Short mmCIF file of C-alpha atoms in Angstrom, two decimals:
data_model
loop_
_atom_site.label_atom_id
_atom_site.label_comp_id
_atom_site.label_asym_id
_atom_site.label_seq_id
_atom_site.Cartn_x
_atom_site.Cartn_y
_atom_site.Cartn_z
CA UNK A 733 35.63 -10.67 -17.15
CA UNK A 734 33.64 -10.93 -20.57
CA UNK A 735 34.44 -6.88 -21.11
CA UNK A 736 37.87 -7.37 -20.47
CA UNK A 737 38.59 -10.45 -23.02
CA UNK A 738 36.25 -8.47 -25.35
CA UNK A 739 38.81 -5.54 -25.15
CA UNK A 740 41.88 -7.50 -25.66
CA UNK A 741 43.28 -7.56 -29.29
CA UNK A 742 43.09 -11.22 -29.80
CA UNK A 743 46.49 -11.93 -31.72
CA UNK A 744 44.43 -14.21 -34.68
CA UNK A 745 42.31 -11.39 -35.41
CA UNK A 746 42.79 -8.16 -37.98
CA UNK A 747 44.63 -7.83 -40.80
CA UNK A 748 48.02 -9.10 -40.38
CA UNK A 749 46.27 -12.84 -41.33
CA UNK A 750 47.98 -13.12 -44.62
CA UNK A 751 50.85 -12.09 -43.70
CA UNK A 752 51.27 -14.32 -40.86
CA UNK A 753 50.76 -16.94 -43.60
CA UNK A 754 53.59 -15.59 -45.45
CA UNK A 755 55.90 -17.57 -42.89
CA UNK A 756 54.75 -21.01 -44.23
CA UNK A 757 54.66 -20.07 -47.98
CA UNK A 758 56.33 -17.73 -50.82
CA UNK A 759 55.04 -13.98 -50.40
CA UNK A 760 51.86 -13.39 -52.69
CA UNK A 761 52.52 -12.46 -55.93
CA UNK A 762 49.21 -13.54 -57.50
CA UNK A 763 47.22 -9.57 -56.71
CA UNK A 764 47.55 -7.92 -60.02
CA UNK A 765 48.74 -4.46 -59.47
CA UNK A 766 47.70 -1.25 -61.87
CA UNK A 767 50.78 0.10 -62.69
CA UNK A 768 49.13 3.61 -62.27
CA UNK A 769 47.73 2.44 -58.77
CA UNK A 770 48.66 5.47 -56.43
CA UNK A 771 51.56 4.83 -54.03
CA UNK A 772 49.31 4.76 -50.85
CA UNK A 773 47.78 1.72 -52.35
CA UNK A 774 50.60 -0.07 -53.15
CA UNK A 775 51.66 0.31 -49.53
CA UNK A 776 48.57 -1.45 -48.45
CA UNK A 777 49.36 -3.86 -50.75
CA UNK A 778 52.79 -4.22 -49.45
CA UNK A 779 51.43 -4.59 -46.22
CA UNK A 780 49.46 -7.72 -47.01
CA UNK A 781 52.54 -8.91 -49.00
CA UNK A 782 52.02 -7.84 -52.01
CA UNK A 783 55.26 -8.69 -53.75
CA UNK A 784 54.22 -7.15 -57.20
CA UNK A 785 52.95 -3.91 -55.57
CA UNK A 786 56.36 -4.15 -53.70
CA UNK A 787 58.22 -4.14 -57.17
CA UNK A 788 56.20 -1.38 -58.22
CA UNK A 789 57.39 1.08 -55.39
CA UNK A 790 61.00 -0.44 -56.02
CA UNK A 791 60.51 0.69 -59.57
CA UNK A 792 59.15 4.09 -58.35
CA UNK A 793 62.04 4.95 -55.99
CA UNK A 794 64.58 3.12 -56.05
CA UNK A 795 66.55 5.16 -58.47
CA UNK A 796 66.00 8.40 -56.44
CA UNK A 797 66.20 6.91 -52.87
CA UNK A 798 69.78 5.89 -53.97
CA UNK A 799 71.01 9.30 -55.52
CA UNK A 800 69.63 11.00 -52.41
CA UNK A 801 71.92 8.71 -50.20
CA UNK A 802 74.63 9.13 -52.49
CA UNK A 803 74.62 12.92 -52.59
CA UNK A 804 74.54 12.53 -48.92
CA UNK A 805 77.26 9.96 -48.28
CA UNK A 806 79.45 10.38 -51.54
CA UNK A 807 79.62 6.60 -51.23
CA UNK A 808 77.85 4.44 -54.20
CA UNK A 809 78.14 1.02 -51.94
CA UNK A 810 76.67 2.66 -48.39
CA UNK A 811 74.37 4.58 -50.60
CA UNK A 812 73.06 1.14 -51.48
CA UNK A 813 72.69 -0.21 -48.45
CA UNK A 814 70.78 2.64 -47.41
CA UNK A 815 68.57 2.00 -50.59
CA UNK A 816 68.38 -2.02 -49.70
CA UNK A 817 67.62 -0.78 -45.58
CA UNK A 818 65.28 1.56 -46.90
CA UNK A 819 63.19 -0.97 -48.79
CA UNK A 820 63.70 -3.67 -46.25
CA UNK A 821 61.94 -1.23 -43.91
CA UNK A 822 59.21 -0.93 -46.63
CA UNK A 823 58.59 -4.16 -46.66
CA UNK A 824 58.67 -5.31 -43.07
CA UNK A 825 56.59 -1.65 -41.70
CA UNK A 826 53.90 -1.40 -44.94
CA UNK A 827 51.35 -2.79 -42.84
CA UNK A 828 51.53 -0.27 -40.12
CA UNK A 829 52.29 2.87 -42.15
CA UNK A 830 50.36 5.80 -40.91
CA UNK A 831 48.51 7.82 -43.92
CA UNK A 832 49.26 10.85 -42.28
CA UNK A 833 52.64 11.25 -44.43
CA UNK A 834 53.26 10.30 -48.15
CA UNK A 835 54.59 7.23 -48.95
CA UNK A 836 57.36 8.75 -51.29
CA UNK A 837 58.11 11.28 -48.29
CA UNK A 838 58.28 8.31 -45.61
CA UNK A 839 60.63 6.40 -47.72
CA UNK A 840 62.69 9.04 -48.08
CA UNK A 841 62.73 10.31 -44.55
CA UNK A 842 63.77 6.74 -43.59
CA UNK A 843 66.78 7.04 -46.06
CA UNK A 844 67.67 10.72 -44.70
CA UNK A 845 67.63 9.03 -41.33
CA UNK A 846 70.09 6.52 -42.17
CA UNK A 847 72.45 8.62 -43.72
CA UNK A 848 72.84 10.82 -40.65
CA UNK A 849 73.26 7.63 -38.74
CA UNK A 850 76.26 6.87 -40.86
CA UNK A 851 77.49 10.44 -41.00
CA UNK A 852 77.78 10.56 -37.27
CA UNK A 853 79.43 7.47 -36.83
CA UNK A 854 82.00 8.60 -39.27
CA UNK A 855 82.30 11.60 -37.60
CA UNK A 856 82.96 9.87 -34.07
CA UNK A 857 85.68 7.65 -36.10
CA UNK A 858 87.12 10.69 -37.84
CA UNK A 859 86.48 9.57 -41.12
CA UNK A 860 85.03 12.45 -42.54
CA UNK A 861 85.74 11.72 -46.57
CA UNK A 862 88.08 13.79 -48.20
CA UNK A 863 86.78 14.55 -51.77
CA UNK A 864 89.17 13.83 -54.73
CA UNK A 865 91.45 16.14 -56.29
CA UNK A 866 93.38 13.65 -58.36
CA UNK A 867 92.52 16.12 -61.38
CA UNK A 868 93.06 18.79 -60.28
CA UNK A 869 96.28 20.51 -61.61
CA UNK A 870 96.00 18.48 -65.16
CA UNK A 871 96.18 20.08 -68.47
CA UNK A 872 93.58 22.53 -69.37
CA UNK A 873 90.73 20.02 -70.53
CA UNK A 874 88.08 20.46 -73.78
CA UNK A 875 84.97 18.57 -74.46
CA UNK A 876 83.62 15.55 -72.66
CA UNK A 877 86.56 15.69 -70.45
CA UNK A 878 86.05 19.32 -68.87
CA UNK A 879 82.01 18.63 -68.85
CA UNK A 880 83.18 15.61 -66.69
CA UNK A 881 85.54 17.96 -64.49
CA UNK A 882 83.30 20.50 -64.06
CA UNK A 883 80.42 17.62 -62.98
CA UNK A 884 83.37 16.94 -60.22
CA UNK A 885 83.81 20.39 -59.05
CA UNK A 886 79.83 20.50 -59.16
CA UNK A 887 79.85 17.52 -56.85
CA UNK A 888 82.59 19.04 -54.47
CA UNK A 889 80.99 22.27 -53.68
CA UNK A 890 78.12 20.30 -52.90
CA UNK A 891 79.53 17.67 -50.79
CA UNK A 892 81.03 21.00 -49.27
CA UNK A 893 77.72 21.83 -47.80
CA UNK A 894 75.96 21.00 -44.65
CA UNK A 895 74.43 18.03 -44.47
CA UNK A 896 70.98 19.86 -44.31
CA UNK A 897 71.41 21.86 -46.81
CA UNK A 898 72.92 19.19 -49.01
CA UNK A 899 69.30 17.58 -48.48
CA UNK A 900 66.95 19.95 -49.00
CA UNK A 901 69.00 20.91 -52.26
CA UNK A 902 69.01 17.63 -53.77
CA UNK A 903 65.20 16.60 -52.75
CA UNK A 904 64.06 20.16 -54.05
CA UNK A 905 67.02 20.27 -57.45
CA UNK A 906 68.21 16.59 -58.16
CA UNK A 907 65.02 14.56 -56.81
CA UNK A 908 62.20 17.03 -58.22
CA UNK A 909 60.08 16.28 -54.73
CA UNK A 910 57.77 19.63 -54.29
CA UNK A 911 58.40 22.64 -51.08
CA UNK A 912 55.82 20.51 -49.41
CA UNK A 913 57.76 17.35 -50.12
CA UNK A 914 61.10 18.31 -49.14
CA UNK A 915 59.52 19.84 -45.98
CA UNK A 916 57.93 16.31 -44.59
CA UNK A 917 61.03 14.29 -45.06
CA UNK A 918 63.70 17.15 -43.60
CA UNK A 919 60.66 17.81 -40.95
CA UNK A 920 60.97 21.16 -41.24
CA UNK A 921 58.52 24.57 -41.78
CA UNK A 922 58.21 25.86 -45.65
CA UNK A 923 60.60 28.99 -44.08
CA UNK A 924 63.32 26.73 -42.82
CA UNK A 925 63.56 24.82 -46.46
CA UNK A 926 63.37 28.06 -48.18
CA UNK A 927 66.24 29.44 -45.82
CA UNK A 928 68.08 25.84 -46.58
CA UNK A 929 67.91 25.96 -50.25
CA UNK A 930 69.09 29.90 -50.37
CA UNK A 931 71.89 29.25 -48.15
CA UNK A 932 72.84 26.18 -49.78
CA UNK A 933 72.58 28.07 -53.39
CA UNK A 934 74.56 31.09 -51.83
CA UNK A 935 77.21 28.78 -51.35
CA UNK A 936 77.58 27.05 -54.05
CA UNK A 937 77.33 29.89 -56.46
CA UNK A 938 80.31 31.39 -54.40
CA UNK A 939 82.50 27.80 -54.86
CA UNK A 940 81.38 27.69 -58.55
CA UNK A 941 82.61 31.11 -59.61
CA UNK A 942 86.17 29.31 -60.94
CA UNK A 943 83.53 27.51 -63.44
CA UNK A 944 82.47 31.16 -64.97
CA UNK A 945 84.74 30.94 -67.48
CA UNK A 946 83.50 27.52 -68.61
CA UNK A 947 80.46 26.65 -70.60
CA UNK A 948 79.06 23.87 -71.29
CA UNK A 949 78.71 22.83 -75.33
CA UNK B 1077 37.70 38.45 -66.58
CA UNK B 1078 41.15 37.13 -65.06
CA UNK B 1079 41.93 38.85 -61.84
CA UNK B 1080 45.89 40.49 -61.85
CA UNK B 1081 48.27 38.42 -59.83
CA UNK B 1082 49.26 39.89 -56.49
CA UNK B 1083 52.37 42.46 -57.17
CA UNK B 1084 55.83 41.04 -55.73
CA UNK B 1085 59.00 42.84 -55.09
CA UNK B 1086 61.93 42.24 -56.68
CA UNK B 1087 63.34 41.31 -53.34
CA UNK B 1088 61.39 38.54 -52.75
CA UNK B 1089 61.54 37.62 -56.09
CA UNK B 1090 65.51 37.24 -55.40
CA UNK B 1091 64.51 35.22 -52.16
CA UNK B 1092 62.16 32.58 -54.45
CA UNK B 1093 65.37 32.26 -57.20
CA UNK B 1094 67.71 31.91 -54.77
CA UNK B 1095 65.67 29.40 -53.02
CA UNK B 1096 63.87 27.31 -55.56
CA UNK B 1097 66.09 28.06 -58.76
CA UNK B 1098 65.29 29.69 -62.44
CA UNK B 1099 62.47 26.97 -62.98
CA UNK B 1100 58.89 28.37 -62.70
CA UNK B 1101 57.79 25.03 -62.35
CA UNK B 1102 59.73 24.30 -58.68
CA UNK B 1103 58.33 27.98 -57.73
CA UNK B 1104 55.17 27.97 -54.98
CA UNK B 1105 52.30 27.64 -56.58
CA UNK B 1106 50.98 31.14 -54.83
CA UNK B 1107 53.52 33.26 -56.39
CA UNK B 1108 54.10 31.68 -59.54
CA UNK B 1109 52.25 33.67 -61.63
CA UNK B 1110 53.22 37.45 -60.04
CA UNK B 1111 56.87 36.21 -60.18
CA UNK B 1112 56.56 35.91 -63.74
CA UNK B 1113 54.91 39.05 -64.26
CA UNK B 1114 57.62 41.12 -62.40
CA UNK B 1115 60.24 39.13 -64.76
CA UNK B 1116 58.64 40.02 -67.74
CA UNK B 1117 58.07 43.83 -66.88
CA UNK B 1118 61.25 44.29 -64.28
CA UNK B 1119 64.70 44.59 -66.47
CA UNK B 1120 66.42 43.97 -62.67
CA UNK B 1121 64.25 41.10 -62.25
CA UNK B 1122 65.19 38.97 -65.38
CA UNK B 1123 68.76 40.09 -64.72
CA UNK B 1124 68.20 37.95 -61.71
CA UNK B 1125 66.31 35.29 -63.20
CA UNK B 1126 69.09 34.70 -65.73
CA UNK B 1127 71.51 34.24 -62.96
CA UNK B 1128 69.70 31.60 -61.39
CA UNK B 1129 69.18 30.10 -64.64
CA UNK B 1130 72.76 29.87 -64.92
CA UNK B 1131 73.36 28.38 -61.68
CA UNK B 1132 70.75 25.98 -62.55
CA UNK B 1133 72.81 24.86 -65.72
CA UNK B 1134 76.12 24.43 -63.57
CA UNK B 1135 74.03 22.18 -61.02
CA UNK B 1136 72.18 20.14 -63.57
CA UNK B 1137 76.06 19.19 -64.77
CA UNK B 1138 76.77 16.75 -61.82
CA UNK B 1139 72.89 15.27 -62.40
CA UNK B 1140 73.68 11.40 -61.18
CA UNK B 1141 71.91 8.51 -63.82
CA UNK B 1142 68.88 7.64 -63.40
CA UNK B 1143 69.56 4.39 -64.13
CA UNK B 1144 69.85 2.23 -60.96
CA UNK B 1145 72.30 -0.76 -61.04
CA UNK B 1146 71.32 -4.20 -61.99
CA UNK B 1147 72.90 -6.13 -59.00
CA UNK B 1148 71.24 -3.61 -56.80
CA UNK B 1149 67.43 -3.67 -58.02
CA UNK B 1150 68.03 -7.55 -57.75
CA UNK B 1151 69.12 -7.26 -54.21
CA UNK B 1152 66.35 -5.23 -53.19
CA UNK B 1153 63.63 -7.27 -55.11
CA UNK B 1154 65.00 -9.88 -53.19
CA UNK B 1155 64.03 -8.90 -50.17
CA UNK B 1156 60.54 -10.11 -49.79
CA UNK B 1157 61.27 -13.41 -50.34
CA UNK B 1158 64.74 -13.76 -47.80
CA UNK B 1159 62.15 -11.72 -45.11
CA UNK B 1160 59.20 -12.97 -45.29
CA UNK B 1161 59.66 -15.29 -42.28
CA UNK B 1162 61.84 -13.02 -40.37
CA UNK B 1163 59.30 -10.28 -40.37
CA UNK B 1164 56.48 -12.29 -39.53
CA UNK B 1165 58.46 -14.12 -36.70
CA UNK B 1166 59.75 -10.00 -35.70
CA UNK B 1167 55.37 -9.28 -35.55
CA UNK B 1168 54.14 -7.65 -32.42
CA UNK B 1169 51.10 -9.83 -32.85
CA UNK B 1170 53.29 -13.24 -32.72
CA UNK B 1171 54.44 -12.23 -29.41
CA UNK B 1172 51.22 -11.60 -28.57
CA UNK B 1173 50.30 -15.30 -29.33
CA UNK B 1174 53.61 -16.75 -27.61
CA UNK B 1175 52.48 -15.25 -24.74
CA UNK B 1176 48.92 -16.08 -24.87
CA UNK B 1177 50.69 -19.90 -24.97
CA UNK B 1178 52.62 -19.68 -22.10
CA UNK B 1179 50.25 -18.35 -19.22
CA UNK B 1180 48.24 -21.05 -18.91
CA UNK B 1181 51.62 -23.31 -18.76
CA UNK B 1182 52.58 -20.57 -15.95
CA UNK B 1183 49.76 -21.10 -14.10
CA UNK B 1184 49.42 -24.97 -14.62
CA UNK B 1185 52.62 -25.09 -13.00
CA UNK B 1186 52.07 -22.52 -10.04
CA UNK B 1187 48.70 -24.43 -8.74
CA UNK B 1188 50.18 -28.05 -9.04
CA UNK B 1189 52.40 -27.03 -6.93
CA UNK B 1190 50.42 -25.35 -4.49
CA UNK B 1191 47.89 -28.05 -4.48
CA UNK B 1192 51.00 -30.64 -4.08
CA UNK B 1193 51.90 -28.36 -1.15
CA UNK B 1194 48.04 -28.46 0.02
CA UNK B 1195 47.95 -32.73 -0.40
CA UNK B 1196 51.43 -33.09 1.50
CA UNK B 1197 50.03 -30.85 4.19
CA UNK B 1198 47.30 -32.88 4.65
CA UNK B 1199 48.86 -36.28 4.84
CA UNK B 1200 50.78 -35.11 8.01
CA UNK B 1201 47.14 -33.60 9.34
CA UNK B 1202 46.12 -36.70 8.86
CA UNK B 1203 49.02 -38.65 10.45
CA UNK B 1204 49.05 -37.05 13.70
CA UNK B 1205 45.97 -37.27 13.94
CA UNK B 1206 45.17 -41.04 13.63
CA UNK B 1207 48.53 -41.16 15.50
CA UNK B 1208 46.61 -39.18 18.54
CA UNK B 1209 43.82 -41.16 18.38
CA UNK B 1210 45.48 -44.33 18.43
CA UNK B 1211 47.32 -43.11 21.97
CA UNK B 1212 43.97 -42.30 22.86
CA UNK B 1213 42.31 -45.72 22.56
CA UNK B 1214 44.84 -47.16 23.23
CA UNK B 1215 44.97 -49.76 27.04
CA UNK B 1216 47.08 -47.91 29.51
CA UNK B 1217 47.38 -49.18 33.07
CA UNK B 1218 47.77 -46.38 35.63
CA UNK B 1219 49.00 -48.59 38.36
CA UNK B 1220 51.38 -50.14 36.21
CA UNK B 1221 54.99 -49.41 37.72
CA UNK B 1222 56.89 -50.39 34.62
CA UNK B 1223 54.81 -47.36 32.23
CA UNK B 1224 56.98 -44.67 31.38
#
């Protein structure tokens, strides 16, 4: 009998103490964080409730958590509540994050995740978004105004691509993240992104050939 | 002395730009530094690298802000403080507890009742019992016509 308690977690014990504690008072904020401190540490800290390691990872990714979503979606307000989903997830899974991926990575995969979620269920509704040609057919446009078009027709031929390609190209192109990067959040072999981004890059460079004759000042 | 990178061929030099783009930097680090050297001595090769170059330009056009809206980072810093409760209530380890609560209530109830069940039991033992012996002692005339 004395084995068996022995081997049962007993729910006061371990590390989830502080955070338990959480419930009856305002999230720590008092831990000072180094701003420098890697992110695997500030996801430990997060676990424990760290609120000012939290801000530091919000810092870190918010920005490119919610331009990934929004290359995916082509929606700024569901991009953002894939970024606020995303970060809620941070803060309520820190303290059982696995070290076996990155932290950037996991976040990331978590968003990716999402925005298939939402992909398919527009698919199943039919509401696959048509991309805007409002400008298309205006006058011949100079300066700011045909960097801005061209931007557009950028974004179209890339909203034109499969969703996994659309990833992997903005990860690798937009978001900077390494081969090894892109590979743990798409969950995929360093072949399969390398046959992603060429495909993807094929493709575009076919839909961009209208832009040859423009170039940018 | 600095050993000669490994040679590559112009064909999988065209696989790396078309995968990774005109930027050395987003190259694997493994063939970095032969990919260069077959640009720099291979007139095909640069004609390639300049291509992907150019795509690279095109792409870098429809480059989103970096900047990430002020209503937004507010929302999300907010969410430690509107979930603190929620995901401490939503822990594994608070179920754990709640049930580690309720099984002695469990079995409180389960062996009052049994023992109530037991007690009653034993109050009719008992009854027919004293209710035998009392027939037992009690004066019974044989003879007596009028006995049932």
């Amino acid at each position: 009998m004395s084995s068996l308690l022995a081997s049962m977690t007993w729910p006061f014990a371990g590390p989830s103490i502080p955070r338990a504690g959480m419930a009856m008072s305002a999230p720590s904020e008092t831990s000072p964080v180094d701003e420098s401190e890697d992110d695997l540490g500030c996801v430990r800290r997060v676990g424990r409730g760290d609120q000012r390691a939290y801000r530091v990872l919000v810092d870190r990714y918010l920005g490119g958590i919610t331009r990934f979503a929004l290359r995916l979606l082509n929606d700024q307000g569901e991009a953002e509540e894939v970024a606020q989903e995303t970060f809620l997830r941070l803060w309520t899974e820190a303290e059982h994050f696995e070290p076996r991926a990155q932290p950037k990575t996991w976040l990331y995969r978590i968003a990716r995740n999402q925005c298939i979620d939402r992909l398919r269920k527009r698919r199943a509704h039919g509401q696959e978004q048509e991309l805007s040609e409002e400008d298309a057919g205006e006058d011949r446009p100079s300066g700011l105004f045909a960097r801005k078009q061209a931007a557009e027709r950028v974004e179209q031929a890339l909203a034109a691509l499969p969703e996994r390609q659309r990833a992997a190209l903005t990860l690798v192109h937009y978001e900077g993240l390494s081969g090894a990067e892109a590979c743990e959040v798409l969950d995929v072999s360093a072949d399969a992104l390398e046959s992603l981004l060429a495909r993807g890059r094929r493709s575009l460079r076919e839909q961009l050939r209208e832009l040859e004759a423009y170039r940018p000042e | 002395m600095t050993q000669p990178p490994p040679t590559l061929t112009v064909s999988r030099l065209e696989a790396l730009l078309d995968a990774y783009g005109g930027d050395a930097a987003c190259w694997p680090d493994a063939e970095r530094a032969s990919a260069l050297a077959l640009i720099e001595r291979d007139p095909e090769a640069r004609t390639l690298h300049a291509a992907a170059l150019a795509l690279d330009a095109k792409l870098a056009l429809s480059a989103l802000p970096d900047a990430v809206s002020a209503r937004l980072r507010a929302r999300v810093l907010e969410i430690p403080i509107k979930h603190a409760a929620k995901a401490t209530v939503r822990s594994p380890r608070v179920g754990l507890m709640a049930l580690f609560a309720l099984v002695p209530c469990v079995l409180g109830f389960v062996t009052g009742n049994f023992w109530l069940d037991r007690s009653d039991n034993d109050e009719d033992a008992w009854g027919e019992m004293s209710e035998v012996a009392s027939l037992s002692v009690a004066p019974t005339d044989l003879f007596d016509e009028e006995a049932p």
